[in-house]
PDB file of C-alpha atoms in Angstrom:
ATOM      1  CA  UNK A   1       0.000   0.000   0.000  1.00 46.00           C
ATOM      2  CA  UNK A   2       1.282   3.291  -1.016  1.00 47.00           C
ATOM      3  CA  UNK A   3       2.274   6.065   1.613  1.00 47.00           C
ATOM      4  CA  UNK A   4      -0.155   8.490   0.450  1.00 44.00           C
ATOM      5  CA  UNK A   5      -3.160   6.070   1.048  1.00 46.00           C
ATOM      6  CA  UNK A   6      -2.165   5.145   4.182  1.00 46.00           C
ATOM      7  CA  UNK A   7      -2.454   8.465   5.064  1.00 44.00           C
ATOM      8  CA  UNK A   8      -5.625   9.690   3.334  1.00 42.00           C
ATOM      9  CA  UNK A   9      -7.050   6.409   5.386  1.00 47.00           C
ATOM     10  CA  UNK A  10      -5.805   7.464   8.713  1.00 44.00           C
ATOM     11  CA  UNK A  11      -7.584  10.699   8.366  1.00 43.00           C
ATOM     12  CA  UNK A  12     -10.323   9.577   7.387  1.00 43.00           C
ATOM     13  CA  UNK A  13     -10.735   7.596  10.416  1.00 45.00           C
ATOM     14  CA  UNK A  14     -10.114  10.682  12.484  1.00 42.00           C
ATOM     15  CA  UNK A  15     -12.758  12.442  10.937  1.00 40.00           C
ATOM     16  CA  UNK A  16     -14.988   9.992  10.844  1.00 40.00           C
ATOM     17  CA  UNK A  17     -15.677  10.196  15.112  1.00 39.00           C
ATOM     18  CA  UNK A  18     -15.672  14.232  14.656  1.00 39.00           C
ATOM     19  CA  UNK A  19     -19.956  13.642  15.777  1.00 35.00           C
ATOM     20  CA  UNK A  20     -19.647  11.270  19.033  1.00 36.00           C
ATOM     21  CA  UNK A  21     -19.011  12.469  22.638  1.00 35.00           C
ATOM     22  CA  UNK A  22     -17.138  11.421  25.423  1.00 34.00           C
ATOM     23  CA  UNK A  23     -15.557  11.526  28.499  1.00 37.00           C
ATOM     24  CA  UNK A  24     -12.550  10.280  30.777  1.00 45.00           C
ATOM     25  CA  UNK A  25     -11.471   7.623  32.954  1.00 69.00           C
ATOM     26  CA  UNK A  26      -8.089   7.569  34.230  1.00 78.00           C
ATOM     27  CA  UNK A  27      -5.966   8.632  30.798  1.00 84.00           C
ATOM     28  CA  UNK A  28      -2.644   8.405  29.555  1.00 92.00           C
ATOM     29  CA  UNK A  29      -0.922  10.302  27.724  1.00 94.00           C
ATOM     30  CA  UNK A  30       1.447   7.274  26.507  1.00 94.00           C
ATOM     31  CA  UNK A  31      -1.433   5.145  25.357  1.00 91.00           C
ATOM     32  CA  UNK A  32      -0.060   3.451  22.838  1.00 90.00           C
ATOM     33  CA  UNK A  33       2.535   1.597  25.072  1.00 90.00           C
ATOM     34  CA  UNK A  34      -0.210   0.766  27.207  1.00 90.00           C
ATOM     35  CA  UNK A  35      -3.127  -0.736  25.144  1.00 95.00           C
ATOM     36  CA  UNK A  36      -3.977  -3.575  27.486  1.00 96.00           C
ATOM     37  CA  UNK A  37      -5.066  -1.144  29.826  1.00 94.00           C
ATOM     38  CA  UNK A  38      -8.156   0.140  26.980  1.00 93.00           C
ATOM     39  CA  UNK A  39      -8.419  -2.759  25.146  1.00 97.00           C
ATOM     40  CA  UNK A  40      -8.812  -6.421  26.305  1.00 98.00           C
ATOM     41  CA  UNK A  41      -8.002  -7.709  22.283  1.00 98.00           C
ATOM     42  CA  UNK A  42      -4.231  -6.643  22.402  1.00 98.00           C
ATOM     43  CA  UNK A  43      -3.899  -9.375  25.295  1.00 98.00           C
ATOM     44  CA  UNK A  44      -0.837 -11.596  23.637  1.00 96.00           C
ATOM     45  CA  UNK A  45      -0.272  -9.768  20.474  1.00 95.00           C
ATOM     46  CA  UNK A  46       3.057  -9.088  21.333  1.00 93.00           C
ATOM     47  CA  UNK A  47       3.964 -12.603  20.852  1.00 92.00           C
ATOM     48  CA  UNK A  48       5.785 -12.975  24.367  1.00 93.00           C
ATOM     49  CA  UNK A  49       5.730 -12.122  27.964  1.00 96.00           C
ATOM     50  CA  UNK A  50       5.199  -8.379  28.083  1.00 96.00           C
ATOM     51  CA  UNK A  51       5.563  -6.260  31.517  1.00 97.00           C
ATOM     52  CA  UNK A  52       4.409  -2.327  31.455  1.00 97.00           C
ATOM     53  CA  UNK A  53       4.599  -0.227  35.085  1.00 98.00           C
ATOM     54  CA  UNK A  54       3.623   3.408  34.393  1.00 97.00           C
ATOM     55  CA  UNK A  55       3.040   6.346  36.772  1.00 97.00           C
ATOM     56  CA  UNK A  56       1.663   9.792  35.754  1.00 96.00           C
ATOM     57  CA  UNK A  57       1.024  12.721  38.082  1.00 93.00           C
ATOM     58  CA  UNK A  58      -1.338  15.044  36.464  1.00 91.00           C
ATOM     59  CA  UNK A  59      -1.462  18.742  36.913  1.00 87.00           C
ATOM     60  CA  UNK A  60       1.151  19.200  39.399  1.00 88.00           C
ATOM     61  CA  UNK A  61       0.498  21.662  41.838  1.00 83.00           C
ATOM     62  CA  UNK A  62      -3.426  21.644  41.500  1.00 81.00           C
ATOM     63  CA  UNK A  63      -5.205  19.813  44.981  1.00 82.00           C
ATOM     64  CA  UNK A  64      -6.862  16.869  44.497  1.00 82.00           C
ATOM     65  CA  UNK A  65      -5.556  16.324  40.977  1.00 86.00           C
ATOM     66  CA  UNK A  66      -5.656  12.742  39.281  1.00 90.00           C
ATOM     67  CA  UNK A  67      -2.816  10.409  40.231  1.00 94.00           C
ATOM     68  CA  UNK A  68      -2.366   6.927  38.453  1.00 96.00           C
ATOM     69  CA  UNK A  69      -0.066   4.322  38.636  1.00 97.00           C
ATOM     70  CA  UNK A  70      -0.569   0.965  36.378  1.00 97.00           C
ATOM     71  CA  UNK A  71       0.979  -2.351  36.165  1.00 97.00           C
ATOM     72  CA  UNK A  72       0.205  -5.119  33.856  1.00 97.00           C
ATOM     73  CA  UNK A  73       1.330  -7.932  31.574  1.00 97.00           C
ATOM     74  CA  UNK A  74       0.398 -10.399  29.203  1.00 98.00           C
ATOM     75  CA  UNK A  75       1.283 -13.039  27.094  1.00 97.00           C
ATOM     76  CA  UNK A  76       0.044 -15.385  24.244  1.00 97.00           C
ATOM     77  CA  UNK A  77      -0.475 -19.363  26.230  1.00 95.00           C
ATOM     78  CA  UNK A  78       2.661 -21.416  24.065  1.00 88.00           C
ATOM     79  CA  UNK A  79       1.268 -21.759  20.422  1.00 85.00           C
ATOM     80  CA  UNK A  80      -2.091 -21.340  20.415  1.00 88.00           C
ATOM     81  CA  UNK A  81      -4.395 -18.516  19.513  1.00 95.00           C
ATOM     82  CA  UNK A  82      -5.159 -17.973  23.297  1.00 98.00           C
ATOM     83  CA  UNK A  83      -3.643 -14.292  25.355  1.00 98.00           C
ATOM     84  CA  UNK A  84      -4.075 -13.720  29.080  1.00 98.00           C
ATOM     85  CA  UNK A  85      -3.270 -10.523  30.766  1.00 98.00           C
ATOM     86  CA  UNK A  86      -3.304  -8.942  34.073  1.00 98.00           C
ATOM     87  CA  UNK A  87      -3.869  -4.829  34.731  1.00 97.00           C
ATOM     88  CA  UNK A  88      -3.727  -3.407  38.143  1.00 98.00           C
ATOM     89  CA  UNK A  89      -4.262   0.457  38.359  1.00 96.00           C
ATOM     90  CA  UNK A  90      -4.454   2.647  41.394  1.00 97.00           C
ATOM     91  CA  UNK A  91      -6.030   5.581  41.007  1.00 95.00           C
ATOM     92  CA  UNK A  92      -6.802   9.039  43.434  1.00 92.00           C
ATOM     93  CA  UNK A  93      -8.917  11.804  42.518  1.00 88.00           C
ATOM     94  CA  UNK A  94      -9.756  14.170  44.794  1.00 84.00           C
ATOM     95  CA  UNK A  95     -11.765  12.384  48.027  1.00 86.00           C
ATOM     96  CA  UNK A  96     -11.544   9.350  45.975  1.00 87.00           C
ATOM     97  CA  UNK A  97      -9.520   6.340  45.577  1.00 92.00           C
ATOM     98  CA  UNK A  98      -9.923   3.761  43.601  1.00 93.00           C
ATOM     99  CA  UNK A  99      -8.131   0.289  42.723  1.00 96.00           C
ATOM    100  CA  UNK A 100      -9.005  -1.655  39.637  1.00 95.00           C
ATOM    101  CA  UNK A 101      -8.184  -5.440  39.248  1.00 96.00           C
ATOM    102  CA  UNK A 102      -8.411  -6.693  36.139  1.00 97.00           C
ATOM    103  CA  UNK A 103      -7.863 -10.109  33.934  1.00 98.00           C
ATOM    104  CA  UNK A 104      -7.822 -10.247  30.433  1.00 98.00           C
ATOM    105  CA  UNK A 105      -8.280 -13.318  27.775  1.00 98.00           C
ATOM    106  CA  UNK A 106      -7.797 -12.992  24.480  1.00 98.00           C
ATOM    107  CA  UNK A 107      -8.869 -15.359  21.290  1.00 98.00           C
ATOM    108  CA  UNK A 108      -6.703 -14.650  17.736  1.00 98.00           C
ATOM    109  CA  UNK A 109      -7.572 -15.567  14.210  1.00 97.00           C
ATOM    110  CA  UNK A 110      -5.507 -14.590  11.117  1.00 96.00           C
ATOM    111  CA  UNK A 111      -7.664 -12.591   8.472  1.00 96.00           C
ATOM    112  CA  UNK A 112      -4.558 -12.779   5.708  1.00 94.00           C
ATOM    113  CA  UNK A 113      -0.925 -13.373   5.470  1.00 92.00           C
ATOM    114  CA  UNK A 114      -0.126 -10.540   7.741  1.00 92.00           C
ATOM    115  CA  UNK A 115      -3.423  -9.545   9.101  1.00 95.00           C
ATOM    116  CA  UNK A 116      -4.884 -10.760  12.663  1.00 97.00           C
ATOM    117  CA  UNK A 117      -8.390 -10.185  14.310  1.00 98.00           C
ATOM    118  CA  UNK A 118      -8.306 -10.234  18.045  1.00 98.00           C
ATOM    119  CA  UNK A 119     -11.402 -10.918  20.180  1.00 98.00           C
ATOM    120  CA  UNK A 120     -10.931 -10.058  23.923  1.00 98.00           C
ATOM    121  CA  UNK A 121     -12.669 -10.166  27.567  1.00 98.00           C
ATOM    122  CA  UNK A 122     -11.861  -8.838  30.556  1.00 98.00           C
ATOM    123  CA  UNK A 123     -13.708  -9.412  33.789  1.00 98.00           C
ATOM    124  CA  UNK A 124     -12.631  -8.198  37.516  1.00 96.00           C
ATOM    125  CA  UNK A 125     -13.647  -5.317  39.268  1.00 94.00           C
ATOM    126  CA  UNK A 126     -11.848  -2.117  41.531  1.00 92.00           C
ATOM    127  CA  UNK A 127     -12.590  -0.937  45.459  1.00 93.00           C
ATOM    128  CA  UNK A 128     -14.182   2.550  45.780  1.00 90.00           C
ATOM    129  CA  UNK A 129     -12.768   4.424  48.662  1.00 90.00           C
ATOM    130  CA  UNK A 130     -14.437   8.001  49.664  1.00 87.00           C
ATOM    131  CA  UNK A 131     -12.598  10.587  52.169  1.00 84.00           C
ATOM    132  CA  UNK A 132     -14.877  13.469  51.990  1.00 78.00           C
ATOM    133  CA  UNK A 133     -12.442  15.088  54.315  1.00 75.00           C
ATOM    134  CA  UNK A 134     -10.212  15.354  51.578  1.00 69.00           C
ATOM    135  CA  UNK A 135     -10.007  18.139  49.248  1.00 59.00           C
ATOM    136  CA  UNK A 136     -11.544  21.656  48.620  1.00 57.00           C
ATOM    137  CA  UNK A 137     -15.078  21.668  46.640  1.00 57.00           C
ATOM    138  CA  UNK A 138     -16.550  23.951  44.876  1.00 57.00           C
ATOM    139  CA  UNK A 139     -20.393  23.454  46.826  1.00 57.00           C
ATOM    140  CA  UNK A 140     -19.296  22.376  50.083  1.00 58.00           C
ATOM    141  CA  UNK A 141     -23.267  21.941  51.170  1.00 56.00           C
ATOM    142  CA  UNK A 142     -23.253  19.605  48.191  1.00 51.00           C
ATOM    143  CA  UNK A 143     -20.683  16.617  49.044  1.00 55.00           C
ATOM    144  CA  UNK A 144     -22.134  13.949  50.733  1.00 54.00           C
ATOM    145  CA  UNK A 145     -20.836  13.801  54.578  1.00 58.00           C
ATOM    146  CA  UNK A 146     -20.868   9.660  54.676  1.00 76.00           C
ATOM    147  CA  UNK A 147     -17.615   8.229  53.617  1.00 82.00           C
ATOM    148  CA  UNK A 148     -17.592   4.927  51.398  1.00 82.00           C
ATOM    149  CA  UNK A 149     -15.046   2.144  52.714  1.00 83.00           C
ATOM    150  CA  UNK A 150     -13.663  -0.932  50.416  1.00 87.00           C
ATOM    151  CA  UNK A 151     -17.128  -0.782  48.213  1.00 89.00           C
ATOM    152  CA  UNK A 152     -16.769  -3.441  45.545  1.00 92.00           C
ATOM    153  CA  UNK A 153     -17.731  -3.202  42.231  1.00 91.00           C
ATOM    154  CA  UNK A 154     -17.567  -5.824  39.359  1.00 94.00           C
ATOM    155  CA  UNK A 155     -16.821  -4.834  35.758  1.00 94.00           C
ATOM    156  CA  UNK A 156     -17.135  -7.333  32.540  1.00 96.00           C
ATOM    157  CA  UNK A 157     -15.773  -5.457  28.618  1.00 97.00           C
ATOM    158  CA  UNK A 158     -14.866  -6.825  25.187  1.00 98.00           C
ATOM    159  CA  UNK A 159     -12.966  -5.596  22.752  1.00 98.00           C
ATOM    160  CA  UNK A 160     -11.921  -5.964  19.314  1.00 98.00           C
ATOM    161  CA  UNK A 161      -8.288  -5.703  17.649  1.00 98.00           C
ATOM    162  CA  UNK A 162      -6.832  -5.888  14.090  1.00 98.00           C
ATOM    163  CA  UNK A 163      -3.437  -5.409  13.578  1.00 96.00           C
ATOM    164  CA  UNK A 164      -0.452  -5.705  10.535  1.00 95.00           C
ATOM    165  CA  UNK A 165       3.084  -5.363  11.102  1.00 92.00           C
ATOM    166  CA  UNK A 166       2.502  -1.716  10.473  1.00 93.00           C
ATOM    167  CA  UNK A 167      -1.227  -0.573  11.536  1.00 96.00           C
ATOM    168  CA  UNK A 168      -3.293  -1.436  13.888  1.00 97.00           C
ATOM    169  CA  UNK A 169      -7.122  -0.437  15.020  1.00 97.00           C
ATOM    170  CA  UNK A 170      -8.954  -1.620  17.720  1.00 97.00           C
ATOM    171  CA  UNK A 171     -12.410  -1.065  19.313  1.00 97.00           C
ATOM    172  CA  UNK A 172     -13.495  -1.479  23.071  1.00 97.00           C
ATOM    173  CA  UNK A 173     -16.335  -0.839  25.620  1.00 95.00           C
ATOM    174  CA  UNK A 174     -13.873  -1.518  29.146  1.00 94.00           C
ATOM    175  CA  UNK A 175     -16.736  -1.440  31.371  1.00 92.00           C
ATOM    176  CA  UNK A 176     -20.338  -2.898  30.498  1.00 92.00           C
ATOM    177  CA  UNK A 177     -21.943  -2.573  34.059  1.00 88.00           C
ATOM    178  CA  UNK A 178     -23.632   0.894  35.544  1.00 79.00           C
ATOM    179  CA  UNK A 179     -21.377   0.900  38.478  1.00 70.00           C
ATOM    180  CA  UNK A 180     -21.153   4.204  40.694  1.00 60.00           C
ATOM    181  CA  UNK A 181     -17.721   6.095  40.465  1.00 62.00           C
ATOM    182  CA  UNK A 182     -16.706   9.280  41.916  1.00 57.00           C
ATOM    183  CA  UNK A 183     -17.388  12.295  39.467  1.00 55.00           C
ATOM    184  CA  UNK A 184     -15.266  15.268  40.100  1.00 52.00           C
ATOM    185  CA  UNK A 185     -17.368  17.728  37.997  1.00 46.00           C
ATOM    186  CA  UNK A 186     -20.549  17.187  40.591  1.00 44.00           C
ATOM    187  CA  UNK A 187     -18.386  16.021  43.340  1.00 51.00           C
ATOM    188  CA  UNK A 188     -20.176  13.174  43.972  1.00 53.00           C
ATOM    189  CA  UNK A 189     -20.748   9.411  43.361  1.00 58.00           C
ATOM    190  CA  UNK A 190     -22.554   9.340  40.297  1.00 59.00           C
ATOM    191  CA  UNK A 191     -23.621   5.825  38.053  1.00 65.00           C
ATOM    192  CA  UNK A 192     -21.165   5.549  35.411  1.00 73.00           C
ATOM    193  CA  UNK A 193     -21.921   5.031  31.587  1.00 78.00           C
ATOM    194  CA  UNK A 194     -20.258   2.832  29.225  1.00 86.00           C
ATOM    195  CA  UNK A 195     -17.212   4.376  27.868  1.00 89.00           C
ATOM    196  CA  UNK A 196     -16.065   3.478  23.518  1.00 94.00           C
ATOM    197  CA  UNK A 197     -12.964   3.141  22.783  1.00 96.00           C
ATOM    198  CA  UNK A 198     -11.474   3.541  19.387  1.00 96.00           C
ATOM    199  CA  UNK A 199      -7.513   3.149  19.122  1.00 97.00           C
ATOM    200  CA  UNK A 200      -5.113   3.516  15.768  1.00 97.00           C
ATOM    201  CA  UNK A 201      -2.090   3.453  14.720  1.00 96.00           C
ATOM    202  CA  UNK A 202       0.135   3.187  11.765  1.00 96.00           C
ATOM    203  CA  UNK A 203       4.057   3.066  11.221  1.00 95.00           C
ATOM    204  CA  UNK A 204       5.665   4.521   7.921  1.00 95.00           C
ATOM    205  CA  UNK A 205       9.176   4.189   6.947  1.00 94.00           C
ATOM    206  CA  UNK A 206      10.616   7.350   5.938  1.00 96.00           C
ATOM    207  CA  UNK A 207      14.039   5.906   5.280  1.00 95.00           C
ATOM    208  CA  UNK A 208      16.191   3.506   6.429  1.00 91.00           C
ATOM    209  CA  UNK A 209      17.056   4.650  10.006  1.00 95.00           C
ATOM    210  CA  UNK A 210      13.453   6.582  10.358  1.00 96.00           C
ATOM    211  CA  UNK A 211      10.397   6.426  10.891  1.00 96.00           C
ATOM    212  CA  UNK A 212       7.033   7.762  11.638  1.00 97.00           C
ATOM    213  CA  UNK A 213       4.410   6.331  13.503  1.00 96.00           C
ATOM    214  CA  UNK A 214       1.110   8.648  14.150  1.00 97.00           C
ATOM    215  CA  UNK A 215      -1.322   7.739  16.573  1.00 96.00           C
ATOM    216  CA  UNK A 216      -5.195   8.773  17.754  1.00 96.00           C
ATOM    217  CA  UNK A 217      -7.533   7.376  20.634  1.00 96.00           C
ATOM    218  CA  UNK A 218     -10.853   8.658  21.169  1.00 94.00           C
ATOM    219  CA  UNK A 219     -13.135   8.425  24.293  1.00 91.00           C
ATOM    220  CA  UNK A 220     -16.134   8.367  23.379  1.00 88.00           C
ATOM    221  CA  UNK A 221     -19.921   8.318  26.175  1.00 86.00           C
ATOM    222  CA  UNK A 222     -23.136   9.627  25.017  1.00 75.00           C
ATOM    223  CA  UNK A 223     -23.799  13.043  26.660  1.00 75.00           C
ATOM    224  CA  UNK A 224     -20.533  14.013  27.469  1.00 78.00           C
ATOM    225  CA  UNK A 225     -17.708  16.149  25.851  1.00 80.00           C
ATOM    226  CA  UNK A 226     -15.008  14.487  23.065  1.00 82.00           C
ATOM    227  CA  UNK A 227     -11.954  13.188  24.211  1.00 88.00           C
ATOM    228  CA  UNK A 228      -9.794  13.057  21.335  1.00 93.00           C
ATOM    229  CA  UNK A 229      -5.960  12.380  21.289  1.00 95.00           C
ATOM    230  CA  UNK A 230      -3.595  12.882  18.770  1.00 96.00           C
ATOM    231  CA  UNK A 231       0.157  11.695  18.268  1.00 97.00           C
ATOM    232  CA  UNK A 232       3.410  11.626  16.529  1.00 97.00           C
ATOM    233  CA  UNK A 233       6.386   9.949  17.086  1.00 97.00           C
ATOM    234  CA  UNK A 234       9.419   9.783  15.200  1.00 97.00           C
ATOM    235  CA  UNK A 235      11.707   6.529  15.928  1.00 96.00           C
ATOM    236  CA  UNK A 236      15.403   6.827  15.009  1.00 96.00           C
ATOM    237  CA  UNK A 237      17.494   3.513  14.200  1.00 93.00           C
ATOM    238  CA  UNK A 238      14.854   1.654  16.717  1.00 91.00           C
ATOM    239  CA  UNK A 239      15.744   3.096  19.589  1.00 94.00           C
ATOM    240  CA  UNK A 240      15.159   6.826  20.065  1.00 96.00           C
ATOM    241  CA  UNK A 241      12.082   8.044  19.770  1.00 96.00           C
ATOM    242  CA  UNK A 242      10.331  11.722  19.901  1.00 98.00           C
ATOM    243  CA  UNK A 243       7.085  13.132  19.549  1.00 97.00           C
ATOM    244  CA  UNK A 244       4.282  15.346  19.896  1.00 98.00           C
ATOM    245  CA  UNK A 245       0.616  14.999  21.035  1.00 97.00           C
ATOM    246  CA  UNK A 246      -2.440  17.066  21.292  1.00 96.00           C
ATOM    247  CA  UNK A 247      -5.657  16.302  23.488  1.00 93.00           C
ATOM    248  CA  UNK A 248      -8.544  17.962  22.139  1.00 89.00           C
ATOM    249  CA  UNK A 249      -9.476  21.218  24.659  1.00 83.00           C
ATOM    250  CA  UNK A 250      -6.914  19.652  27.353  1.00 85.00           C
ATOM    251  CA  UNK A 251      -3.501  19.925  26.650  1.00 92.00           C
ATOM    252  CA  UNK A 252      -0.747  19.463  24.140  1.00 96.00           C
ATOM    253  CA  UNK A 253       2.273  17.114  24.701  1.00 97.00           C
ATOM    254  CA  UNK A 254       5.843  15.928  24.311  1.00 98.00           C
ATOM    255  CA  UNK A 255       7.155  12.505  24.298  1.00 98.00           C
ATOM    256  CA  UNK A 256      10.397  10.873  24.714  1.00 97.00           C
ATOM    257  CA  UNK A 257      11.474   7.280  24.508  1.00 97.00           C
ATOM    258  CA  UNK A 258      14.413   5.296  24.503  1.00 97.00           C
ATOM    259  CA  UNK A 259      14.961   1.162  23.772  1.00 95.00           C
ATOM    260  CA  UNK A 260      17.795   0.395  26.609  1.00 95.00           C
ATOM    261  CA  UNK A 261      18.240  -2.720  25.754  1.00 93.00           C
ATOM    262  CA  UNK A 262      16.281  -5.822  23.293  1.00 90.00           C
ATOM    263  CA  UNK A 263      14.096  -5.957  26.833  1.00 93.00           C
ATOM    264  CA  UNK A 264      13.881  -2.866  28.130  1.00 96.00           C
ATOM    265  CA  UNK A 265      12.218   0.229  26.636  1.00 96.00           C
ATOM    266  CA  UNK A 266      11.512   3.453  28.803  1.00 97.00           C
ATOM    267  CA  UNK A 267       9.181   6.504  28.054  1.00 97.00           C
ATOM    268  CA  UNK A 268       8.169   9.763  29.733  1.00 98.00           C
ATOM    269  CA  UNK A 269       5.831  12.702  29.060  1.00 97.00           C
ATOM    270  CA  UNK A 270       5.177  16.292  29.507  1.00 97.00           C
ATOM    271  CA  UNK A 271       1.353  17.235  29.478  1.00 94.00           C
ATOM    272  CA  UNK A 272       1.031  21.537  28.988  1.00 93.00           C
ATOM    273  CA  UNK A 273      -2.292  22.050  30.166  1.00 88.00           C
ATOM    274  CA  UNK A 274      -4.647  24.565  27.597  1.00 89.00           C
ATOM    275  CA  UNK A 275      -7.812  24.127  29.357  1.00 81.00           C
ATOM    276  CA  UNK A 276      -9.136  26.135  32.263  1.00 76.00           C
ATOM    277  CA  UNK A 277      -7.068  24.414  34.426  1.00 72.00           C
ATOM    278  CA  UNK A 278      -3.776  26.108  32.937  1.00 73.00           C
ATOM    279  CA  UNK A 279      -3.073  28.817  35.708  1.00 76.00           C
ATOM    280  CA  UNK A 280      -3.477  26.148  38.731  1.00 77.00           C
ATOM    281  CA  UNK A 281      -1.261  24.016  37.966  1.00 82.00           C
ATOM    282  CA  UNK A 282       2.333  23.222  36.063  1.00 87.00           C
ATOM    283  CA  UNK A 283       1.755  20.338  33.664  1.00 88.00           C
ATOM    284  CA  UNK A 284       1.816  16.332  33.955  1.00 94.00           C
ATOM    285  CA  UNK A 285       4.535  13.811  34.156  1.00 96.00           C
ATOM    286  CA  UNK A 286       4.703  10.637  32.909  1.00 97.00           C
ATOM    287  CA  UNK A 287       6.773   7.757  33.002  1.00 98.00           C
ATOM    288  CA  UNK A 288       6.445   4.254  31.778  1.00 98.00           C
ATOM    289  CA  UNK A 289       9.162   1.264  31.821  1.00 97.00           C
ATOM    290  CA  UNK A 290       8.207  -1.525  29.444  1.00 97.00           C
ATOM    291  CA  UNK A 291      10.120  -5.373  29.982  1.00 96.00           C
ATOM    292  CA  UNK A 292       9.801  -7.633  26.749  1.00 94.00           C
ATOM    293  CA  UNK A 293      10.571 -11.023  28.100  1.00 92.00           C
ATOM    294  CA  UNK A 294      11.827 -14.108  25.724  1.00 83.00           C
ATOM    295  CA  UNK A 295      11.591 -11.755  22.739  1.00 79.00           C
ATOM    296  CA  UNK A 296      12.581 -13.392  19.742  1.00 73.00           C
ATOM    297  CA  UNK A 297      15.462 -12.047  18.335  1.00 67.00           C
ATOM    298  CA  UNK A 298      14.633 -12.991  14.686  1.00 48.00           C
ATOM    299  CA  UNK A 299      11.242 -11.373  14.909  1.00 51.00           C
ATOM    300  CA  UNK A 300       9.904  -8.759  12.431  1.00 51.00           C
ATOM    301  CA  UNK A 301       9.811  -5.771  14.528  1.00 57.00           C
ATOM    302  CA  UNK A 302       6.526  -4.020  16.409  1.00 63.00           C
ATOM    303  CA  UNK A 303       6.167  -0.748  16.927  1.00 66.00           C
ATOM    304  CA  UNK A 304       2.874  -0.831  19.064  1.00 77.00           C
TER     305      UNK A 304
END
């Protein structure tokens, strides 16, 4: 397929979710190193034993502001079609802290020579702790006095993933169940409605040592405002990497990356914030260390 078309196609899939609405769950501003974590289909498409820890503390400076830190991995089970994964994210916002828990299974047929159609599951659940103690609110009068301890709530999603060597595009609903979550614009515990997901990617080759590999996400709920992400990274020689992103009325982004070693591939970002939050607070870090166990060294390369 020719350059060009590749990218008249990407577009058009970026313009084609310009009319659907969304909002966020935790969010990250490296998604594309951490897929698992949105979609339950890239469970074992790496081929091998894949480890991802990331941490990202967002507008720094601002009280009560979202701070995440994920772990997870996954792997395909020998030779078979068959992924598994685990994600574990902990996750404080304001009075609230949450911990999800989350396993993954994943079931892979090949469409083509190079194409593969992933169909994935995840069930497990997070805690819901509530401090109202915590934090400055806008309505005082309006924040519920009774505090929530260890609440459980179960979660069940699906997704869907196709993937190449050098594109990728993947579909998701994380969360099927109206559980309650804490909701920072009403400051209070609100039901929460089912989030979309839709993830892609592609990698061209520029020349021999370069290449480019844009990116989008968007998170999508009915009622709610668009979250829309935007990237572009350029990888040197396979092992330095550089970028821009943009989130859509939230913040534009740089990104840095570096392959240490075959194994071990390490990434942080800087969030500027552009929304109203810009004067409280000085940006968002984020780090993420990525371990690719029993990689095969003879492997065509992934980029995603």
């Amino acid at each position: 397929m020719k350059l060009s078309y590749k990218i008249v196609l990407f577009f058009l899939l970026l313009l084609s979710i310009d009319s659907v609405v969304g909002q966020q769950d935790p969010q990250y501003t490296q998604y594309m190193y951490n897929t698992m974590a949105i979609n339950p289909g890239y469970t074992g498409s790496k081929g091998h034993l894949s480890v991802t820890a990331l941490a990202r503390t967002q507008w720094v400076g601002l009280n009560g502001a979202p701070d995440t830190q994920t772990f997870s991995f996954h792997t395909p089970i020998g030779y078979s079609r068959v992924g598994i994964g685990l994600n574990v994210i902990n996750d404080k916002l304001g009075p609230s802290h949450e911990t999800y828990f989350d396993g993954n299974v994943s079931y892979t047929i090949r469409t083509s020579d190079e194409g593969k159609l992933a169909f994935g599951l995840r069930l497990g659940g997070r805690t819901l702790n509530l401090d109202w103690s915590r934090g400055i609110y806008k309505d005082p009068d309006a924040v519920f006095s009774q505090n929530v301890s260890n609440r459980f709530l179960p979660s069940i999603g699906a997704g869907l993933y196709f993937y190449k060597p050098n594109w990728y595009l993947g579909l998701s609903v994380p969360n099927f169940l109206r559980t309650d979550h804490y909701d920072d614009f009403i400051e209070s515990v609100a039901k929460e409605r089912m989030h979309y997901f839709l993830i892609a990617g592609v990698v061209f080759d520029l020349n021999d040592d370069l290449k480019l590999k844009p990116a989008a996400i968007a998170k999508i709920v009915s009622g709610a405002p668009l979250s829309l992400d935007i990237s572009a990274n350029l990888l040197f020689k396979e092992r330095l990497s550089v970028g821009l992103a943009w989130r859509w009325d939230d913040s534009i982004s740089t990104l840095f990356g570096i392959q240490i070693t075959d194994t071990l591939n390490i990434g942080y970002a800087y969030d500027l914030t552009t929304s109203n939050y810009q004067n409280y607070n000085s940006g968002t870090h984020e780090v993420m260390l990525r371990f690719d166990v029993n990689k095969p060294k003879l492997k065509s390369p992934r980029f995603f």
